[in-house]
């Protein structure tokens, strides 16, 4: 039986795919650290979310079990205790405390507004609309964060559901919600309160890898035929801003997670160093984006048309590749200084090349190369400042460890 022509056309010789695989292999190798880091981050995030979900379920169960035992009228409204427990289950202890305070404040304000309607008038369409409107205005101030919507909603609950028993309803609502919040805070405090330090390391490492890959791709584009066939480096600069924002959120969350957290005393971390790393990488990101814009202007004339001398491309490519290596080797202590020194030498070679070309080229022709050279110099300056701080921190840590060891020897003696 003859094979249909369509199947013949779809049959692909495996040997034809081999060149494509070879071209993609360097890209795959460069992305491997980022892929591994992303995998570890997904694993950590999954564990954290599963633990938080389990803690939330436990807090709800405890609150629902204890709620009927509250004295007075509160036992008529036990369903508000689990709601309070859910409100208190924030990923960080400080976030839980803040969220709990804002929730209780919202409920108190709403009960006061509803009480004013009952005391000075009676529930009607006009008075309810007025109370809800005032509640919405107070919520709009932003004092109560994400829980601001509780104010107008609770006003309606008290006036409509509470009805003639609004005072008992308000008291029971507030007591049960407070009980649930207290239970949630205790569960969050006593069962592995979250510390997100590891996520910061992974995010910073991923940020450096993304910047390194971007610069390496630009360096390869400069070393190949001009204008370059690949344009991924031109559009990739926008993703750098997204990654930068994610890293900043991770550092801020780690900073918040250590506040009021008893585990932070045991697992200490120098978050000041993380903020310094973040500031340095944000500076690097700004200049990497500027380099990308300059080269985009040289190739396609946007956003500004500039000239790039062909004889400058090898030196520019070498300097950018060296900076990419410096970023990639940052996590390896023994290679960090060496890579930075090599990048500094590559910048010196680029500067020497620019000086040598001054005699036979005008300022406009060398403008793009000079701008990129200045960006590289600022990138290396930001990394050098962070390198010096890291060395000072390591010396201080070694001195502290030696002092602790000496005190231990003295106590044993």
CSV table of C-alpha atoms in Angstrom, one decimal:
chain,number,residue,atom,x,y,z
A,1,UNK,CA,0.0,0.0,0.0
A,2,UNK,CA,1.4,3.4,-1.0
A,3,UNK,CA,2.0,6.0,1.7
A,4,UNK,CA,-0.2,9.1,1.2
A,5,UNK,CA,1.7,12.1,-0.1
A,6,UNK,CA,0.7,14.1,3.0
A,7,UNK,CA,2.5,11.6,5.3
A,8,UNK,CA,5.6,11.8,3.0
A,9,UNK,CA,5.7,15.6,3.4
A,10,UNK,CA,5.4,15.3,7.2
A,11,UNK,CA,8.2,12.8,7.4
A,12,UNK,CA,11.3,14.7,8.8
A,13,UNK,CA,14.8,13.5,8.4
A,14,UNK,CA,16.4,13.5,11.9
A,15,UNK,CA,19.7,14.6,10.4
A,16,UNK,CA,18.1,17.9,9.3
A,17,UNK,CA,17.3,18.7,12.9
A,18,UNK,CA,20.9,18.2,14.1
A,19,UNK,CA,22.1,21.8,13.1
A,20,UNK,CA,19.1,23.3,14.8
A,21,UNK,CA,19.9,21.4,18.0
A,22,UNK,CA,23.6,22.5,17.8
A,23,UNK,CA,22.5,26.1,17.5
A,24,UNK,CA,20.2,25.8,20.4
A,25,UNK,CA,22.6,24.0,22.7
A,26,UNK,CA,24.5,27.1,23.8
A,27,UNK,CA,21.3,28.8,24.7
A,28,UNK,CA,20.1,25.8,26.6
A,29,UNK,CA,23.4,25.7,28.6
A,30,UNK,CA,23.1,29.4,29.4
A,31,UNK,CA,19.6,28.9,30.6
A,32,UNK,CA,20.3,25.9,32.7
A,33,UNK,CA,21.2,27.8,35.9
A,34,UNK,CA,18.0,29.9,35.6
A,35,UNK,CA,16.0,26.7,35.0
A,36,UNK,CA,17.4,25.0,38.0
A,37,UNK,CA,16.8,28.1,40.2
A,38,UNK,CA,13.3,28.4,39.0
A,39,UNK,CA,12.7,24.7,39.8
A,40,UNK,CA,14.0,25.2,43.4
A,41,UNK,CA,11.8,28.3,43.8
A,42,UNK,CA,8.7,26.4,42.6
A,43,UNK,CA,9.5,23.6,45.1
A,44,UNK,CA,9.9,26.1,48.0
A,45,UNK,CA,6.8,28.0,47.0
A,46,UNK,CA,4.8,24.8,46.9
A,47,UNK,CA,6.0,23.7,50.3
A,48,UNK,CA,5.3,27.1,51.8
A,49,UNK,CA,1.8,27.2,50.3
A,50,UNK,CA,1.0,23.7,51.5
A,51,UNK,CA,2.1,24.5,55.0
A,52,UNK,CA,0.1,27.7,55.0
A,53,UNK,CA,-3.0,25.9,53.8
A,54,UNK,CA,-2.6,23.3,56.5
A,55,UNK,CA,-2.2,25.9,59.2
A,56,UNK,CA,-5.3,27.8,57.9
A,57,UNK,CA,-7.4,24.6,58.0
A,58,UNK,CA,-6.2,23.8,61.5
A,59,UNK,CA,-6.9,27.4,62.7
A,60,UNK,CA,-10.5,27.2,61.2
A,61,UNK,CA,-11.1,23.8,62.9
A,62,UNK,CA,-9.9,25.1,66.3
A,63,UNK,CA,-11.9,28.3,66.0
A,64,UNK,CA,-15.1,26.4,65.0
A,65,UNK,CA,-14.6,24.0,67.9
A,66,UNK,CA,-14.1,26.7,70.6
A,67,UNK,CA,-16.7,29.2,69.3
A,68,UNK,CA,-19.8,27.6,71.0
A,69,UNK,CA,-18.1,27.9,74.4
A,70,UNK,CA,-18.0,31.7,74.4
A,71,UNK,CA,-20.3,33.0,77.2
A,72,UNK,CA,-23.3,35.3,76.6
A,73,UNK,CA,-24.9,35.9,73.2
A,74,UNK,CA,-21.7,35.1,71.3
A,75,UNK,CA,-22.5,31.4,71.1
A,76,UNK,CA,-25.4,32.3,68.7
A,77,UNK,CA,-22.9,33.4,66.1
A,78,UNK,CA,-20.1,30.8,66.0
A,79,UNK,CA,-19.7,31.0,62.2
A,80,UNK,CA,-17.8,34.3,62.6
A,81,UNK,CA,-14.9,32.7,64.5
A,82,UNK,CA,-13.6,30.6,61.4
A,83,UNK,CA,-13.9,33.8,59.3
A,84,UNK,CA,-11.7,35.6,61.9
A,85,UNK,CA,-9.2,32.7,61.8
A,86,UNK,CA,-8.9,33.0,58.0
A,87,UNK,CA,-8.3,36.7,58.2
A,88,UNK,CA,-5.4,36.2,60.6
A,89,UNK,CA,-3.7,33.6,58.4
A,90,UNK,CA,-1.3,35.8,56.5
A,91,UNK,CA,2.0,34.4,55.1
A,92,UNK,CA,4.1,36.4,57.6
A,93,UNK,CA,3.6,37.1,61.3
A,94,UNK,CA,3.9,40.8,60.9
A,95,UNK,CA,1.4,40.7,58.0
A,96,UNK,CA,-1.0,38.6,60.2
A,97,UNK,CA,-0.8,41.2,63.1
A,98,UNK,CA,-1.3,44.1,60.7
A,99,UNK,CA,-4.2,42.4,58.9
A,100,UNK,CA,-5.8,41.4,62.3
A,101,UNK,CA,-5.6,44.9,63.6
A,102,UNK,CA,-7.1,46.4,60.5
A,103,UNK,CA,-9.9,43.9,60.5
A,104,UNK,CA,-10.8,44.5,64.1
A,105,UNK,CA,-10.6,48.3,63.5
A,106,UNK,CA,-12.9,48.0,60.5
A,107,UNK,CA,-15.5,45.9,62.5
A,108,UNK,CA,-15.4,48.4,65.4
A,109,UNK,CA,-15.9,51.4,63.1
A,110,UNK,CA,-18.8,49.6,61.4
A,111,UNK,CA,-20.5,48.7,64.6
A,112,UNK,CA,-20.2,52.3,65.9
A,113,UNK,CA,-21.8,53.6,62.6
A,114,UNK,CA,-24.6,51.1,62.9
A,115,UNK,CA,-25.1,51.9,66.6
A,116,UNK,CA,-25.4,55.6,65.8
A,117,UNK,CA,-28.2,54.8,63.4
A,118,UNK,CA,-30.0,52.7,66.1
A,119,UNK,CA,-29.5,55.2,68.9
A,120,UNK,CA,-30.3,58.5,67.1
A,121,UNK,CA,-32.8,57.2,64.6
A,122,UNK,CA,-34.1,53.9,63.3
A,123,UNK,CA,-33.0,51.7,60.4
A,124,UNK,CA,-34.5,52.9,57.1
A,125,UNK,CA,-33.4,53.2,53.5
A,126,UNK,CA,-32.2,56.7,54.1
A,127,UNK,CA,-30.3,56.0,57.4
A,128,UNK,CA,-28.8,52.8,56.1
A,129,UNK,CA,-27.6,54.6,52.9
A,130,UNK,CA,-26.1,57.4,55.0
A,131,UNK,CA,-24.3,55.0,57.4
A,132,UNK,CA,-23.0,52.9,54.5
A,133,UNK,CA,-21.9,56.0,52.7
A,134,UNK,CA,-19.9,57.3,55.7
A,135,UNK,CA,-18.4,53.8,56.0
A,136,UNK,CA,-17.3,53.9,52.4
A,137,UNK,CA,-15.7,57.3,52.9
A,138,UNK,CA,-13.8,56.0,55.9
A,139,UNK,CA,-12.7,52.9,53.9
A,140,UNK,CA,-11.5,55.1,51.1
A,141,UNK,CA,-8.9,56.7,53.4
A,142,UNK,CA,-6.8,53.5,53.1
A,143,UNK,CA,-6.2,53.3,56.9
A,144,UNK,CA,-7.6,49.8,57.0
A,145,UNK,CA,-5.8,48.3,54.0
A,146,UNK,CA,-7.4,45.4,52.1
A,147,UNK,CA,-10.0,45.0,54.9
A,148,UNK,CA,-11.5,48.4,54.3
A,149,UNK,CA,-14.5,46.8,52.6
A,150,UNK,CA,-15.5,45.3,55.9
A,151,UNK,CA,-16.8,48.7,57.1
A,152,UNK,CA,-19.8,49.2,54.8
A,153,UNK,CA,-20.5,45.5,54.6
A,154,UNK,CA,-20.6,45.1,58.4
A,155,UNK,CA,-22.8,48.2,58.7
A,156,UNK,CA,-25.3,46.4,56.5
A,157,UNK,CA,-25.0,43.2,58.4
A,158,UNK,CA,-25.6,44.8,61.8
A,159,UNK,CA,-28.6,46.8,60.6
A,160,UNK,CA,-30.2,44.1,58.4
A,161,UNK,CA,-29.3,40.8,59.9
A,162,UNK,CA,-29.1,42.1,63.5
A,163,UNK,CA,-32.4,43.9,63.2
A,164,UNK,CA,-34.0,44.4,66.6
A,165,UNK,CA,-31.2,42.4,68.2
A,166,UNK,CA,-28.5,44.6,66.7
A,167,UNK,CA,-26.7,45.1,70.0
A,168,UNK,CA,-26.4,41.3,70.7
A,169,UNK,CA,-25.5,40.7,67.1
A,170,UNK,CA,-22.7,43.3,67.1
A,171,UNK,CA,-21.3,42.0,70.4
A,172,UNK,CA,-21.4,38.4,69.2
A,173,UNK,CA,-19.9,39.2,65.8
A,174,UNK,CA,-17.0,41.1,67.4
A,175,UNK,CA,-16.3,38.5,70.0
A,176,UNK,CA,-16.3,35.6,67.6
A,177,UNK,CA,-14.2,37.4,65.0
A,178,UNK,CA,-11.7,38.3,67.8
A,179,UNK,CA,-11.6,34.7,68.9
A,180,UNK,CA,-10.9,33.5,65.4
A,181,UNK,CA,-8.2,36.1,64.9
A,182,UNK,CA,-6.5,35.2,68.2
A,183,UNK,CA,-6.6,31.5,67.2
A,184,UNK,CA,-5.2,32.3,63.8
A,185,UNK,CA,-2.3,34.4,65.2
A,186,UNK,CA,-1.4,31.6,67.7
A,187,UNK,CA,-1.4,28.9,65.0
A,188,UNK,CA,0.7,31.2,62.8
A,189,UNK,CA,3.1,31.9,65.7
A,190,UNK,CA,3.5,28.4,67.1
A,191,UNK,CA,3.7,26.3,63.9
A,192,UNK,CA,6.7,27.2,61.8
A,193,UNK,CA,6.2,30.9,61.2
A,194,UNK,CA,7.4,31.6,57.7
A,195,UNK,CA,10.9,32.9,56.9
A,196,UNK,CA,11.4,33.6,53.2
A,197,UNK,CA,15.2,34.1,53.3
A,198,UNK,CA,15.9,31.2,50.9
A,199,UNK,CA,13.7,32.8,48.3
A,200,UNK,CA,15.9,35.9,48.4
A,201,UNK,CA,19.0,34.0,47.6
A,202,UNK,CA,17.3,32.2,44.7
A,203,UNK,CA,15.8,35.4,43.3
A,204,UNK,CA,19.0,37.4,43.4
A,205,UNK,CA,20.9,34.5,41.8
A,206,UNK,CA,18.3,34.3,39.1
A,207,UNK,CA,18.4,38.0,38.6
A,208,UNK,CA,22.2,37.9,38.0
A,209,UNK,CA,21.8,35.0,35.6
A,210,UNK,CA,19.1,36.8,33.6
A,211,UNK,CA,21.3,39.9,33.3
A,212,UNK,CA,24.4,37.8,32.4
A,213,UNK,CA,22.5,35.9,29.7
A,214,UNK,CA,21.2,39.2,28.2
A,215,UNK,CA,24.7,40.7,28.0
A,216,UNK,CA,26.1,37.4,26.6
A,217,UNK,CA,23.5,37.4,23.9
A,218,UNK,CA,24.4,41.0,23.0
A,219,UNK,CA,28.1,40.1,22.9
A,220,UNK,CA,27.4,37.2,20.5
A,221,UNK,CA,25.3,39.5,18.3
A,222,UNK,CA,28.2,41.9,18.1
A,223,UNK,CA,30.6,39.1,17.2
A,224,UNK,CA,28.5,37.7,14.4
A,225,UNK,CA,27.4,39.3,11.1
A,226,UNK,CA,26.2,42.8,11.3
A,227,UNK,CA,23.4,43.8,11.4
A,228,UNK,CA,22.6,40.8,13.6
A,229,UNK,CA,20.1,38.1,12.4
A,230,UNK,CA,18.7,37.5,16.0
A,231,UNK,CA,16.8,40.3,17.7
A,232,UNK,CA,15.8,38.6,20.9
A,233,UNK,CA,18.3,40.7,22.9
A,234,UNK,CA,16.4,43.9,21.7
A,235,UNK,CA,13.0,42.8,23.0
A,236,UNK,CA,14.4,41.1,26.1
A,237,UNK,CA,15.2,44.3,28.0
A,238,UNK,CA,11.6,44.8,29.1
A,239,UNK,CA,11.6,41.5,30.9
A,240,UNK,CA,14.5,42.8,33.1
A,241,UNK,CA,12.2,45.3,34.7
A,242,UNK,CA,9.7,42.5,35.5
A,243,UNK,CA,12.5,40.4,37.1
A,244,UNK,CA,13.8,43.4,39.1
A,245,UNK,CA,10.3,44.0,40.5
A,246,UNK,CA,9.9,40.3,41.5
A,247,UNK,CA,13.3,40.4,43.3
A,248,UNK,CA,12.4,43.6,45.2
A,249,UNK,CA,9.1,42.0,46.3
A,250,UNK,CA,11.0,38.9,47.5
A,251,UNK,CA,13.5,41.1,49.6
A,252,UNK,CA,10.6,43.1,51.1
A,253,UNK,CA,8.7,40.0,52.0
A,254,UNK,CA,11.9,38.5,53.6
A,255,UNK,CA,12.3,41.7,55.6
A,256,UNK,CA,8.7,41.5,56.8
A,257,UNK,CA,8.9,37.8,57.5
A,258,UNK,CA,11.6,38.2,60.2
A,259,UNK,CA,9.7,40.9,62.1
A,260,UNK,CA,8.1,39.5,65.3
A,261,UNK,CA,9.2,36.1,64.2
A,262,UNK,CA,10.9,34.0,66.9
A,263,UNK,CA,12.7,31.8,64.3
A,264,UNK,CA,14.5,34.9,63.1
A,265,UNK,CA,16.7,34.8,66.2
A,266,UNK,CA,18.0,31.4,65.2
A,267,UNK,CA,18.1,31.8,61.5
A,268,UNK,CA,19.7,35.3,61.2
A,269,UNK,CA,20.4,37.0,57.9
A,270,UNK,CA,22.0,40.2,56.9
A,271,UNK,CA,19.1,41.7,54.9
A,272,UNK,CA,21.1,45.0,54.6
A,273,UNK,CA,23.4,43.0,52.3
A,274,UNK,CA,20.4,41.8,50.3
A,275,UNK,CA,19.2,45.4,49.9
A,276,UNK,CA,22.7,46.4,48.8
A,277,UNK,CA,22.8,43.5,46.3
A,278,UNK,CA,19.4,44.5,45.0
A,279,UNK,CA,20.4,48.2,44.6
A,280,UNK,CA,23.6,47.1,42.7
A,281,UNK,CA,21.6,44.9,40.3
A,282,UNK,CA,19.0,47.6,39.7
A,283,UNK,CA,21.8,49.9,38.7
A,284,UNK,CA,23.2,47.2,36.4
A,285,UNK,CA,19.7,46.7,34.9
A,286,UNK,CA,19.4,50.4,34.1
A,287,UNK,CA,22.7,50.4,32.2
A,288,UNK,CA,22.0,47.1,30.5
A,289,UNK,CA,18.8,48.5,29.2
A,290,UNK,CA,20.7,51.6,28.0
A,291,UNK,CA,23.2,49.5,26.2
A,292,UNK,CA,20.4,47.6,24.5
A,293,UNK,CA,18.8,50.9,23.5
A,294,UNK,CA,22.0,52.2,22.0
A,295,UNK,CA,22.6,49.1,20.0
A,296,UNK,CA,18.9,49.1,18.9
A,297,UNK,CA,19.5,52.6,17.6
A,298,UNK,CA,22.6,51.4,15.7
A,299,UNK,CA,20.7,48.5,14.0
A,300,UNK,CA,17.2,49.8,13.4
A,301,UNK,CA,17.5,53.5,14.2
A,302,UNK,CA,15.1,53.4,17.2
A,303,UNK,CA,14.7,55.0,19.7
A,304,UNK,CA,17.6,57.2,18.4
A,305,UNK,CA,19.6,56.6,15.3
A,306,UNK,CA,23.3,56.3,16.1
A,307,UNK,CA,26.4,55.1,14.4
A,308,UNK,CA,28.5,52.1,15.4
A,309,UNK,CA,31.9,51.7,13.8
A,310,UNK,CA,32.5,48.1,12.6
A,311,UNK,CA,36.0,48.0,13.9
A,312,UNK,CA,34.7,48.7,17.4
A,313,UNK,CA,32.5,45.7,17.6
A,314,UNK,CA,35.1,43.1,18.6
A,315,UNK,CA,36.3,45.2,21.6
A,316,UNK,CA,32.7,45.9,22.6
A,317,UNK,CA,31.8,42.2,22.3
A,318,UNK,CA,34.7,41.2,24.5
A,319,UNK,CA,33.9,43.7,27.1
A,320,UNK,CA,30.3,42.8,27.3
A,321,UNK,CA,31.1,39.1,27.4
A,322,UNK,CA,33.5,39.7,30.3
A,323,UNK,CA,30.8,41.6,32.3
A,324,UNK,CA,28.4,38.8,31.6
A,325,UNK,CA,31.0,36.4,33.1
A,326,UNK,CA,31.5,38.6,36.1
A,327,UNK,CA,27.7,38.5,36.8
A,328,UNK,CA,27.6,34.8,36.2
A,329,UNK,CA,30.5,34.0,38.6
A,330,UNK,CA,29.2,36.3,41.4
A,331,UNK,CA,27.8,33.4,43.4
A,332,UNK,CA,31.2,31.6,43.3
A,333,UNK,CA,33.5,33.3,45.9
A,334,UNK,CA,36.8,32.0,44.4
A,335,UNK,CA,36.0,33.2,40.9
A,336,UNK,CA,34.2,36.5,41.8
A,337,UNK,CA,37.3,38.7,42.1
A,338,UNK,CA,39.0,37.1,39.1
A,339,UNK,CA,36.0,37.6,36.8
A,340,UNK,CA,35.6,41.2,37.9
A,341,UNK,CA,39.3,41.9,37.3
A,342,UNK,CA,39.0,40.3,33.8
A,343,UNK,CA,36.0,42.5,33.1
A,344,UNK,CA,38.0,45.6,34.2
A,345,UNK,CA,40.8,44.6,31.9
A,346,UNK,CA,38.4,44.2,29.0
A,347,UNK,CA,37.0,47.7,29.7
A,348,UNK,CA,40.5,49.1,29.7
A,349,UNK,CA,41.1,47.5,26.3
A,350,UNK,CA,37.8,49.0,25.0
A,351,UNK,CA,38.8,52.4,26.3
A,352,UNK,CA,42.2,52.1,24.7
A,353,UNK,CA,40.6,51.2,21.4
A,354,UNK,CA,38.4,54.3,21.6
A,355,UNK,CA,41.4,56.5,22.3
A,356,UNK,CA,43.2,55.0,19.3
A,357,UNK,CA,40.2,55.8,17.0
A,358,UNK,CA,39.9,59.4,18.0
A,359,UNK,CA,42.3,60.6,15.3
A,360,UNK,CA,40.5,59.0,12.3
A,361,UNK,CA,36.9,59.3,13.5
A,362,UNK,CA,34.6,62.1,14.6
A,363,UNK,CA,32.7,62.2,17.9
A,364,UNK,CA,29.4,61.2,16.2
A,365,UNK,CA,30.9,58.0,14.8
A,366,UNK,CA,32.3,56.9,18.2
A,367,UNK,CA,29.3,58.1,20.2
A,368,UNK,CA,27.6,54.7,20.5
A,369,UNK,CA,30.8,52.9,21.4
A,370,UNK,CA,31.6,55.7,24.0
A,371,UNK,CA,28.1,55.4,25.5
A,372,UNK,CA,28.4,51.7,25.8
A,373,UNK,CA,31.8,52.0,27.4
A,374,UNK,CA,30.5,54.4,30.0
A,375,UNK,CA,27.6,52.0,30.8
A,376,UNK,CA,30.1,49.2,31.2
A,377,UNK,CA,32.2,51.3,33.5
A,378,UNK,CA,29.2,52.2,35.7
A,379,UNK,CA,28.1,48.5,35.8
A,380,UNK,CA,31.6,47.5,37.0
A,381,UNK,CA,31.6,50.4,39.5
A,382,UNK,CA,28.3,49.2,41.0
A,383,UNK,CA,29.6,45.6,41.2
A,384,UNK,CA,32.9,46.7,42.7
A,385,UNK,CA,31.2,48.7,45.5
A,386,UNK,CA,29.2,45.6,46.3
A,387,UNK,CA,32.3,43.5,46.2
A,388,UNK,CA,34.0,45.7,48.7
A,389,UNK,CA,31.0,45.5,51.1
A,390,UNK,CA,30.9,41.7,50.7
A,391,UNK,CA,34.6,41.5,51.6
A,392,UNK,CA,34.1,43.7,54.7
A,393,UNK,CA,31.2,41.6,55.8
A,394,UNK,CA,33.2,38.4,55.4
A,395,UNK,CA,36.1,39.9,57.5
A,396,UNK,CA,33.6,41.0,60.2
A,397,UNK,CA,32.0,37.6,60.2
A,398,UNK,CA,35.3,35.8,60.5
A,399,UNK,CA,36.3,38.1,63.4
A,400,UNK,CA,33.0,37.4,65.2
A,401,UNK,CA,33.4,33.7,64.8
A,402,UNK,CA,37.0,33.9,66.1
A,403,UNK,CA,35.8,35.9,69.1
A,404,UNK,CA,33.1,33.4,69.9
A,405,UNK,CA,35.5,30.6,69.6
A,406,UNK,CA,38.0,32.4,72.0
A,407,UNK,CA,35.2,33.0,74.5
A,408,UNK,CA,34.3,29.3,74.4
A,409,UNK,CA,38.0,28.3,75.0
A,410,UNK,CA,38.1,30.7,78.0
A,411,UNK,CA,34.9,29.3,79.5
A,412,UNK,CA,36.2,25.7,79.2
A,413,UNK,CA,39.6,26.8,80.7
